[in-house]
Short mmCIF file of C-alpha atoms and ligand atoms in Angstrom, two decimals:
data_model
loop_
_atom_site.label_atom_id
_atom_site.label_comp_id
_atom_site.label_asym_id
_atom_site.label_seq_id
_atom_site.Cartn_x
_atom_site.Cartn_y
_atom_site.Cartn_z
CA UNK A 11 66.47 70.81 5.90
CA UNK A 12 64.68 70.55 9.26
CA UNK A 13 64.35 73.49 11.60
CA UNK A 14 66.68 71.83 14.06
CA UNK A 15 69.25 71.50 11.25
CA UNK A 16 68.63 75.05 10.10
CA UNK A 17 69.58 76.40 13.48
CA UNK A 18 73.07 74.95 13.21
CA UNK A 19 73.62 75.16 9.47
CA UNK A 20 75.57 77.91 7.76
CA UNK A 21 73.39 77.59 4.65
CA UNK A 22 72.26 81.02 3.52
CA UNK A 23 68.68 80.14 2.58
CA UNK A 24 65.90 82.73 2.87
CA UNK A 25 65.05 81.74 6.43
CA UNK A 26 68.63 82.05 7.68
CA UNK A 27 69.11 85.37 5.89
CA UNK A 28 65.91 86.81 7.37
CA UNK A 29 66.83 85.69 10.88
CA UNK A 30 70.37 87.05 10.54
CA UNK A 31 69.02 90.53 9.69
CA UNK A 32 66.74 90.52 12.72
CA UNK A 33 69.57 89.34 14.95
CA UNK A 34 71.78 92.15 13.74
CA UNK A 35 69.36 95.06 13.68
CA UNK A 36 66.38 94.35 15.96
CA UNK A 37 66.67 94.70 19.73
CA UNK A 38 66.98 91.27 21.34
CA UNK A 39 63.87 91.58 23.50
CA UNK A 40 62.38 88.31 22.18
CA UNK A 41 63.71 84.81 21.66
CA UNK A 42 61.58 83.59 18.73
CA UNK A 43 61.49 80.15 17.14
CA UNK A 44 63.53 80.07 13.89
CA UNK A 45 60.44 80.32 11.69
CA UNK A 46 60.08 83.24 9.26
CA UNK A 47 56.49 83.90 8.24
CA UNK A 48 56.23 84.94 4.61
CA UNK A 49 52.48 84.47 4.21
CA UNK A 50 49.55 83.16 6.22
CA UNK A 51 45.94 82.14 5.75
CA UNK A 52 43.39 80.76 8.19
CA UNK A 53 45.27 78.64 10.71
CA UNK A 54 48.38 78.21 8.55
CA UNK A 55 51.67 80.11 8.20
CA UNK A 56 54.07 79.56 5.28
CA UNK A 57 57.72 80.42 5.81
CA UNK A 58 60.26 82.10 3.59
CA UNK A 59 61.33 78.72 2.17
CA UNK A 60 57.79 77.51 1.46
CA UNK A 61 57.36 75.26 4.53
CA UNK A 62 53.87 75.25 6.07
CA UNK A 63 53.09 75.37 9.78
CA UNK A 64 49.83 75.01 11.69
CA UNK A 65 49.71 78.11 13.90
CA UNK A 66 48.73 77.00 17.41
CA UNK A 67 49.57 80.34 19.02
CA UNK A 68 47.51 82.82 16.97
CA UNK A 69 49.77 85.73 17.97
CA UNK A 70 48.85 85.27 21.63
CA UNK A 71 45.14 85.35 20.67
CA UNK A 72 45.38 88.42 18.44
CA UNK A 73 44.53 86.21 15.43
CA UNK A 74 41.42 84.57 16.92
CA UNK A 75 39.53 84.89 13.61
CA UNK A 76 42.33 83.38 11.53
CA UNK A 77 45.06 84.91 9.41
CA UNK A 78 43.69 87.30 6.80
CA UNK A 79 40.10 86.52 7.66
CA UNK A 80 38.25 87.56 4.46
CA UNK A 81 35.54 89.57 6.27
CA UNK A 82 38.19 91.54 8.13
CA UNK A 83 40.52 92.08 5.18
CA UNK A 84 37.54 93.23 3.05
CA UNK A 85 36.83 95.92 5.64
CA UNK A 86 40.52 96.86 5.76
CA UNK A 87 40.81 97.15 1.97
CA UNK A 88 37.66 99.27 1.74
CA UNK A 89 38.75 101.56 4.56
CA UNK A 90 42.19 102.12 2.99
CA UNK A 91 40.37 103.75 0.08
CA UNK A 92 38.47 106.24 2.25
CA UNK A 93 40.21 107.58 5.37
CA UNK A 94 42.76 106.00 7.72
CA UNK A 95 43.84 108.57 10.32
CA UNK A 96 42.66 111.99 11.42
CA UNK A 97 43.61 111.87 15.16
CA UNK A 98 40.99 112.67 17.76
CA UNK A 99 41.34 116.37 16.90
CA UNK A 100 38.47 115.73 14.48
CA UNK A 101 35.66 113.23 14.30
CA UNK A 102 35.61 110.29 11.91
CA UNK A 103 32.47 108.54 10.76
CA UNK A 104 33.74 105.18 12.12
CA UNK A 105 34.46 105.99 15.74
CA UNK A 106 30.86 106.37 16.95
CA UNK A 107 29.61 103.10 15.41
CA UNK A 108 32.65 101.25 16.78
CA UNK A 109 32.19 102.56 20.32
CA UNK A 110 28.43 101.94 20.22
CA UNK A 111 28.93 98.37 19.00
CA UNK A 112 31.61 97.59 21.59
CA UNK A 113 29.59 99.13 24.40
CA UNK A 114 26.65 96.94 23.31
CA UNK A 115 28.82 93.79 23.19
CA UNK A 116 30.02 94.49 26.74
CA UNK A 117 26.62 95.73 27.98
CA UNK A 118 28.29 98.95 29.15
CA UNK A 119 27.80 102.66 28.37
CA UNK A 120 31.16 103.94 27.13
CA UNK A 121 34.39 103.03 25.38
CA UNK A 122 37.89 104.52 25.60
CA UNK A 123 39.73 103.39 22.44
CA UNK A 124 43.50 102.87 22.59
CA UNK A 125 46.04 100.77 20.64
CA UNK A 126 48.10 98.15 22.46
CA UNK A 127 47.00 95.96 25.33
CA UNK A 128 49.45 97.60 27.71
CA UNK A 129 47.95 100.98 26.84
CA UNK A 130 44.48 99.71 27.70
CA UNK A 131 45.79 98.47 31.05
CA UNK A 132 47.56 101.80 31.74
CA UNK A 133 44.40 103.64 30.77
CA UNK A 134 42.29 101.43 33.03
CA UNK A 135 44.63 102.15 35.96
CA UNK A 136 44.41 105.91 35.32
CA UNK A 137 40.63 105.77 35.07
CA UNK A 138 40.44 103.81 38.34
CA UNK A 139 42.64 106.33 40.17
CA UNK A 140 40.62 109.26 38.78
CA UNK A 141 37.37 107.52 39.74
CA UNK A 142 38.83 107.01 43.21
CA UNK A 143 39.64 110.71 43.54
CA UNK A 144 36.50 112.15 41.92
CA UNK A 145 33.79 109.64 42.90
CA UNK A 146 34.95 107.54 45.84
CA UNK A 147 36.70 110.46 47.57
CA UNK A 148 40.09 108.82 48.07
CA UNK A 149 42.65 111.54 48.99
CA UNK A 150 44.94 112.54 46.10
CA UNK A 151 48.03 110.30 45.93
CA UNK A 152 46.69 107.69 48.38
CA UNK A 153 44.85 105.30 46.03
CA UNK A 154 45.87 101.65 45.93
CA UNK A 155 45.06 98.98 43.36
CA UNK A 156 45.14 95.26 44.15
CA UNK A 157 46.57 92.82 41.60
CA UNK A 158 47.33 89.09 41.59
CA UNK A 159 50.72 87.38 41.92
CA UNK A 160 52.08 86.03 38.62
CA UNK A 161 49.96 88.47 36.63
CA UNK A 162 50.85 89.56 33.13
CA UNK A 163 49.34 92.84 32.00
CA UNK A 164 52.05 94.22 29.67
CA UNK A 165 55.45 95.86 29.77
CA UNK A 166 55.22 99.54 30.70
CA UNK A 167 56.96 100.88 33.81
CA UNK A 168 53.75 101.07 35.84
CA UNK A 169 52.66 97.59 34.79
CA UNK A 170 56.00 95.91 35.54
CA UNK A 171 55.91 97.74 38.87
CA UNK A 172 53.41 95.12 40.04
CA UNK A 173 54.82 92.13 38.18
CA UNK A 174 56.21 89.20 40.17
CA UNK A 175 58.49 88.19 37.29
CA UNK A 176 62.11 89.24 38.00
CA UNK A 177 62.92 89.24 34.25
CA UNK A 178 60.20 91.83 33.68
CA UNK A 179 61.40 94.03 36.57
CA UNK A 180 65.14 93.69 37.17
CA UNK A 181 66.99 96.82 36.17
CA UNK A 182 63.85 98.80 35.30
CA UNK A 183 63.27 100.61 38.61
CA UNK A 184 62.30 102.98 40.13
CA UNK A 185 58.76 101.67 40.03
CA UNK A 186 55.30 103.18 40.28
CA UNK A 187 53.85 102.94 43.81
CA UNK A 188 50.25 102.20 44.75
CA UNK A 189 49.88 98.48 44.01
CA UNK A 190 49.39 95.46 46.27
CA UNK A 191 49.80 91.92 44.99
CA UNK A 192 48.00 88.94 46.55
CA UNK A 193 47.91 85.24 45.57
CA UNK A 194 45.71 84.53 42.53
CA UNK A 195 42.68 82.44 43.43
CA UNK A 196 42.68 83.43 47.11
CA UNK A 197 39.67 85.67 47.85
CA UNK A 198 40.46 85.77 51.58
CA UNK A 199 43.91 87.27 50.92
CA UNK A 200 42.28 89.77 48.58
CA UNK A 201 39.70 90.73 51.24
CA UNK A 202 42.52 91.41 53.71
CA UNK A 203 44.31 93.66 51.23
CA UNK A 204 41.31 95.96 50.65
CA UNK A 205 41.21 99.18 52.66
CA UNK A 206 39.42 102.55 52.44
CA UNK A 207 41.83 103.76 49.74
CA UNK A 208 41.46 100.75 47.46
CA UNK A 209 40.04 101.93 44.14
CA UNK A 210 40.31 98.79 42.03
CA UNK A 211 41.12 95.11 41.78
CA UNK A 212 42.83 94.28 38.47
CA UNK A 213 42.77 90.62 37.41
CA UNK A 214 43.09 88.35 34.43
CA UNK A 215 40.07 86.02 34.90
CA UNK A 216 42.35 83.22 33.69
CA UNK A 217 46.08 84.00 33.90
CA UNK A 218 47.41 83.55 30.36
CA UNK A 219 51.14 84.14 30.42
CA UNK A 220 51.40 82.41 33.81
CA UNK A 221 50.48 79.18 32.01
CA UNK A 222 46.69 79.44 31.51
CA UNK A 223 45.96 79.21 35.22
CA UNK A 224 42.25 78.80 35.99
CA UNK A 225 41.09 79.99 39.45
CA UNK A 226 38.74 77.98 41.68
CA UNK A 227 35.09 78.30 40.57
CA UNK A 228 34.09 80.38 43.61
CA UNK A 229 36.96 82.87 43.22
CA UNK A 230 35.70 85.43 40.69
CA UNK A 231 32.17 85.52 42.15
CA UNK A 232 33.74 86.13 45.59
CA UNK A 233 35.95 88.91 44.18
CA UNK A 234 32.89 90.46 42.53
CA UNK A 235 31.03 90.44 45.85
CA UNK A 236 34.00 91.95 47.73
CA UNK A 237 34.40 94.74 45.16
CA UNK A 238 30.68 95.59 45.35
CA UNK A 239 30.72 95.52 49.16
CA UNK A 240 33.74 97.85 49.43
CA UNK A 241 32.93 100.19 46.51
CA UNK A 242 35.98 99.01 44.57
CA UNK A 243 36.11 98.70 40.77
CA UNK A 244 36.60 95.18 39.42
CA UNK A 245 38.77 95.51 36.30
CA UNK A 246 38.91 92.36 34.16
CA UNK A 247 41.91 92.19 31.83
CA UNK A 248 40.32 90.17 29.01
CA UNK A 249 42.99 91.18 26.51
CA UNK A 250 44.07 87.57 25.97
CA UNK A 251 41.16 85.63 27.49
CA UNK A 252 38.34 87.60 25.86
CA UNK A 253 36.63 87.75 22.47
CA UNK A 254 35.67 84.05 22.12
CA UNK A 255 38.98 82.47 23.14
CA UNK A 256 37.48 80.46 26.02
CA UNK A 257 34.22 79.55 24.28
CA UNK A 258 32.52 82.63 25.74
CA UNK A 259 32.62 86.25 24.63
CA UNK A 260 34.48 86.99 27.87
CA UNK A 261 36.17 84.51 30.21
CA UNK A 262 34.26 86.17 33.08
CA UNK A 263 31.01 84.90 31.49
CA UNK A 264 31.96 81.39 32.50
CA UNK A 265 31.36 82.31 36.13
CA UNK A 266 28.49 84.74 35.44
CA UNK A 267 30.68 87.60 36.67
CA UNK A 268 30.25 91.12 35.28
CA UNK A 269 33.26 93.35 35.98
CA UNK A 270 32.96 97.14 36.25
CA UNK A 271 35.65 97.60 33.62
CA UNK A 272 36.68 95.39 30.68
CA UNK A 273 40.15 95.77 29.19
CA UNK A 274 40.22 94.47 25.63
CA UNK A 275 42.89 94.26 22.94
CA UNK A 276 44.58 91.69 20.72
CA UNK A 277 41.72 90.04 18.73
CA UNK A 278 39.76 93.31 18.77
CA UNK A 279 42.05 94.45 15.94
CA UNK A 280 41.20 91.37 13.87
CA UNK A 281 44.85 90.36 13.50
CA UNK A 282 45.34 93.40 11.26
CA UNK A 283 45.83 96.44 13.45
CA UNK A 284 46.60 97.21 17.11
CA UNK A 285 43.28 98.14 18.72
CA UNK A 286 42.49 98.07 22.42
CA UNK A 287 39.83 99.56 24.63
CA UNK A 288 38.67 100.28 28.16
CA UNK A 289 34.92 99.64 28.42
CA UNK A 290 32.82 100.71 31.41
CA UNK A 291 29.68 102.52 32.47
CA UNK A 292 29.35 106.31 32.39
CA UNK A 293 29.80 106.71 36.15
CA UNK A 294 33.33 105.27 35.67
CA UNK A 295 34.58 106.38 32.23
CA UNK A 296 32.76 109.70 32.59
CA UNK A 297 35.54 110.84 34.97
CA UNK A 298 37.77 111.61 31.96
CA UNK A 299 37.62 115.13 30.52
CA UNK A 300 39.35 116.65 27.47
CA UNK A 301 43.12 116.70 27.80
CA UNK A 302 43.30 114.23 30.70
CA UNK A 303 44.07 111.20 28.54
CA UNK A 304 44.50 110.37 24.87
CA UNK A 305 46.41 108.78 22.02
CA UNK A 306 47.09 110.01 18.47
CA UNK A 307 46.18 106.66 16.95
CA UNK A 308 43.54 105.59 19.49
CA UNK A 309 40.22 104.99 17.77
CA UNK A 310 41.54 105.87 14.30
CA UNK A 311 39.11 105.28 11.41
CA UNK A 312 41.05 102.30 10.04
CA UNK A 313 41.15 100.46 13.37
CA UNK A 314 37.58 101.47 14.24
CA UNK A 315 36.27 100.05 10.96
CA UNK A 316 38.06 96.76 11.58
CA UNK A 317 36.93 96.68 15.20
CA UNK A 318 33.31 97.17 14.14
CA UNK A 319 33.57 94.19 11.78
CA UNK A 320 35.16 92.07 14.53
CA UNK A 321 32.33 92.94 16.93
CA UNK A 322 29.68 92.06 14.33
CA UNK A 323 31.41 88.68 13.89
CA UNK A 324 31.36 88.13 17.66
CA UNK A 325 27.69 89.10 17.85
CA UNK A 326 26.87 86.13 15.62
CA UNK A 327 28.21 83.79 18.33
CA UNK A 328 29.75 81.32 15.89
CA UNK A 329 33.35 81.82 17.07
CA UNK A 330 32.36 81.32 20.70
CA UNK A 331 30.53 78.12 19.69
CA UNK A 332 33.48 76.86 17.63
CA UNK A 333 35.88 77.54 20.47
CA UNK A 334 33.66 75.72 22.99
CA UNK A 335 33.07 72.67 20.77
CA UNK A 336 36.53 72.30 19.26
CA UNK A 337 38.11 73.30 22.57
CA UNK A 338 36.42 70.37 24.29
CA UNK A 339 37.94 68.13 21.60
CA UNK A 340 41.39 69.71 21.95
CA UNK A 341 41.33 69.27 25.73
CA UNK A 342 40.16 65.66 25.37
CA UNK A 343 43.02 64.89 22.97
CA UNK A 344 45.57 66.63 25.21
CA UNK A 345 44.37 64.81 28.34
CA UNK A 346 44.88 61.49 26.52
CA UNK A 347 48.60 62.33 26.59
CA UNK A 348 48.75 62.61 30.39
CA UNK A 349 51.27 59.99 31.47
CA UNK A 350 52.87 59.97 27.99
CA UNK A 351 54.93 63.12 28.44
CA UNK A 352 52.12 65.42 29.59
CA UNK A 353 51.69 66.12 33.30
CA UNK A 354 48.68 68.46 33.36
CA UNK A 355 46.28 70.31 31.04
CA UNK A 356 44.44 73.53 31.97
CA UNK A 357 42.10 76.01 30.33
CA UNK A 358 38.84 76.28 28.43
CA UNK A 359 37.88 76.51 24.80
CA UNK A 360 40.69 76.58 22.26
CA UNK A 361 43.10 77.68 24.97
CA UNK A 362 45.21 75.10 26.77
CA UNK A 363 48.21 75.29 29.08
CA UNK A 364 50.06 71.97 28.94
CA UNK A 365 52.71 71.02 31.50
CA UNK A 366 55.34 68.69 30.04
CA UNK A 367 57.36 66.20 32.06
CA UNK A 368 60.50 68.26 32.81
CA UNK A 369 62.76 65.26 32.04
CA UNK A 370 61.71 65.49 28.35
CA UNK A 371 63.26 68.94 27.95
CA UNK A 372 62.28 72.56 28.37
CA UNK A 373 59.12 73.95 26.84
CA UNK A 374 61.31 75.76 24.33
CA UNK A 375 62.97 72.49 23.28
CA UNK A 376 59.62 70.78 22.80
CA UNK A 377 58.37 73.84 20.85
CA UNK A 378 61.38 73.46 18.52
CA UNK A 379 60.61 69.78 18.00
CA UNK A 380 56.99 70.65 17.27
CA UNK A 381 57.97 73.41 14.85
CA UNK A 382 60.14 70.88 13.09
CA UNK A 383 56.97 68.80 12.68
CA UNK A 384 55.00 71.77 11.37
CA UNK A 385 53.16 72.89 14.53
CA UNK A 386 53.82 76.28 16.13
CA UNK A 387 53.24 76.67 19.87
CA UNK A 388 54.75 78.90 22.54
CA UNK A 389 56.43 77.82 25.73
CA UNK A 390 55.92 79.68 28.98
CA UNK A 391 57.56 79.26 32.39
CA UNK A 392 59.96 76.35 31.90
CA UNK A 393 57.99 73.24 31.07
CA UNK A 394 54.60 74.65 30.00
CA UNK A 395 53.34 74.88 26.42
CA UNK A 396 50.41 76.98 25.32
CA UNK A 397 48.03 75.83 22.59
CA UNK A 398 45.86 78.70 21.35
CA UNK A 399 45.13 78.18 17.66
CA UNK A 400 43.03 80.55 15.55
CA UNK A 401 39.37 79.72 16.19
CA UNK A 402 38.94 78.83 12.51
CA UNK A 403 41.05 75.69 12.99
CA UNK A 404 39.23 72.47 12.01
CA UNK A 405 38.79 69.28 14.01
CA UNK A 406 41.01 67.43 11.49
CA UNK A 407 43.76 70.01 11.91
CA UNK A 408 43.57 69.63 15.70
CA UNK A 409 43.84 65.86 15.32
CA UNK A 410 46.84 66.24 13.03
CA UNK A 411 48.55 68.61 15.50
CA UNK A 412 47.85 66.22 18.38
CA UNK A 413 49.45 63.39 16.38
CA UNK A 414 52.55 65.52 15.81
CA UNK A 415 52.60 66.45 19.51
CA UNK A 416 52.41 62.80 20.61
CA UNK A 417 55.29 61.93 18.24
CA UNK A 418 57.40 64.88 19.40
CA UNK A 419 56.92 63.80 23.02
CA UNK A 420 57.84 60.20 22.17
CA UNK A 421 60.95 61.38 20.34
CA UNK A 422 62.00 63.48 23.34
CA UNK A 423 61.60 60.58 25.79
C1 PLP B 14 46.33 89.63 29.79
C2 PLP B 14 47.19 90.56 29.01
N1 PLP B 14 47.13 91.88 29.26
C3 PLP B 14 47.88 92.75 28.57
C4 PLP B 14 48.77 92.34 27.59
C5 PLP B 14 49.61 93.33 26.86
O1 PLP B 14 49.19 93.47 25.55
P1 PLP B 14 50.16 94.13 24.45
O2 PLP B 14 51.27 93.15 24.20
O3 PLP B 14 49.28 94.35 23.26
O4 PLP B 14 50.66 95.41 25.04
C6 PLP B 14 48.87 90.97 27.33
C7 PLP B 14 49.82 90.47 26.31
O5 PLP B 14 50.13 89.31 26.21
C8 PLP B 14 48.07 90.06 28.05
O6 PLP B 14 48.14 88.73 27.84
#
């Protein structure tokens, strides 16, 4: 049975039964493809009925190193046999090495470990406001933070307060004040928005959920210069773009830009555990004192051990190199389809936003066709598909996926 059949069939196979349970008991805050992962390895997912799929989403870049990467799972297994959680009420022997390694990777002084990406963003906003009050001298309650239109930084109340997506906001007010949104890629608009009470500019260097939108080459350097000139913190949300996804350790590296604060998450947890972090120098993160911020699970020994392994893998540079080399191939193959169902291709490394001709169907419809052909991608914003496979994918697997994509587009025409 194909996936398209399965969606309309009453057959009670394992896939249908699993989906029915989710439909009945899980909140309907997602609209997933009808694929039920039962196991996964490398770049492949096998479903409850034994069908195999090439994963070209990698859990929104949380699985950069591949499903069940053996180096990462070895660390996880070993750590399960020692200590997993003590809270920050005590020390653990893993937290210091993790923070030291991450600080070194980012060339910064200090690390604030958290869990989800949204928590890292929230934490970064709190740190920026506290820095504004304690260091910059912004009067209490007057700080503002500048963000970009069409941003995606997570789902908490404060974060959706500065979202431009009505689905993320409608019905969730009242919202947190203190944010100004300006067009992404427009440094002049950003300059106009800065005033004496601006404490930070928060940006994704490449906007992921917006459709992998790459700014003009002079944008991030100009933002860096403006932030330095006005004593404003530049906070780079590298939660999706960072950790080798673009062919660099950080997407900011592409433009030689060093932010004051990195927000990291997703791949930092090696596809095993939620692990995020705010990384900055002491004159920024040093504004936090005991009791002012925290998390029971943040920096727990299990996550810290995995994070340390992930950082050592990144320090070798091989994933960045793979992403750059195979990404160039992926982008070449995708650009060949322009005019044959593809309108535009954006991004760097193994990260591509692909606009489909709207007449062929919605992004979701094309994703279903692709899933039916054994390739998993995610649609975003109507007619855009996102290709972001685990960085362990091979050239042959990319070629196979591109063949399936070309056929799916032809079938839809
Ligand atoms: C750039 C960016 N920031 C923050 C988040 C939120 O991360 P999480 O879903 O782990 O809260 C995401 C998630 O997609 C993201 O892409």
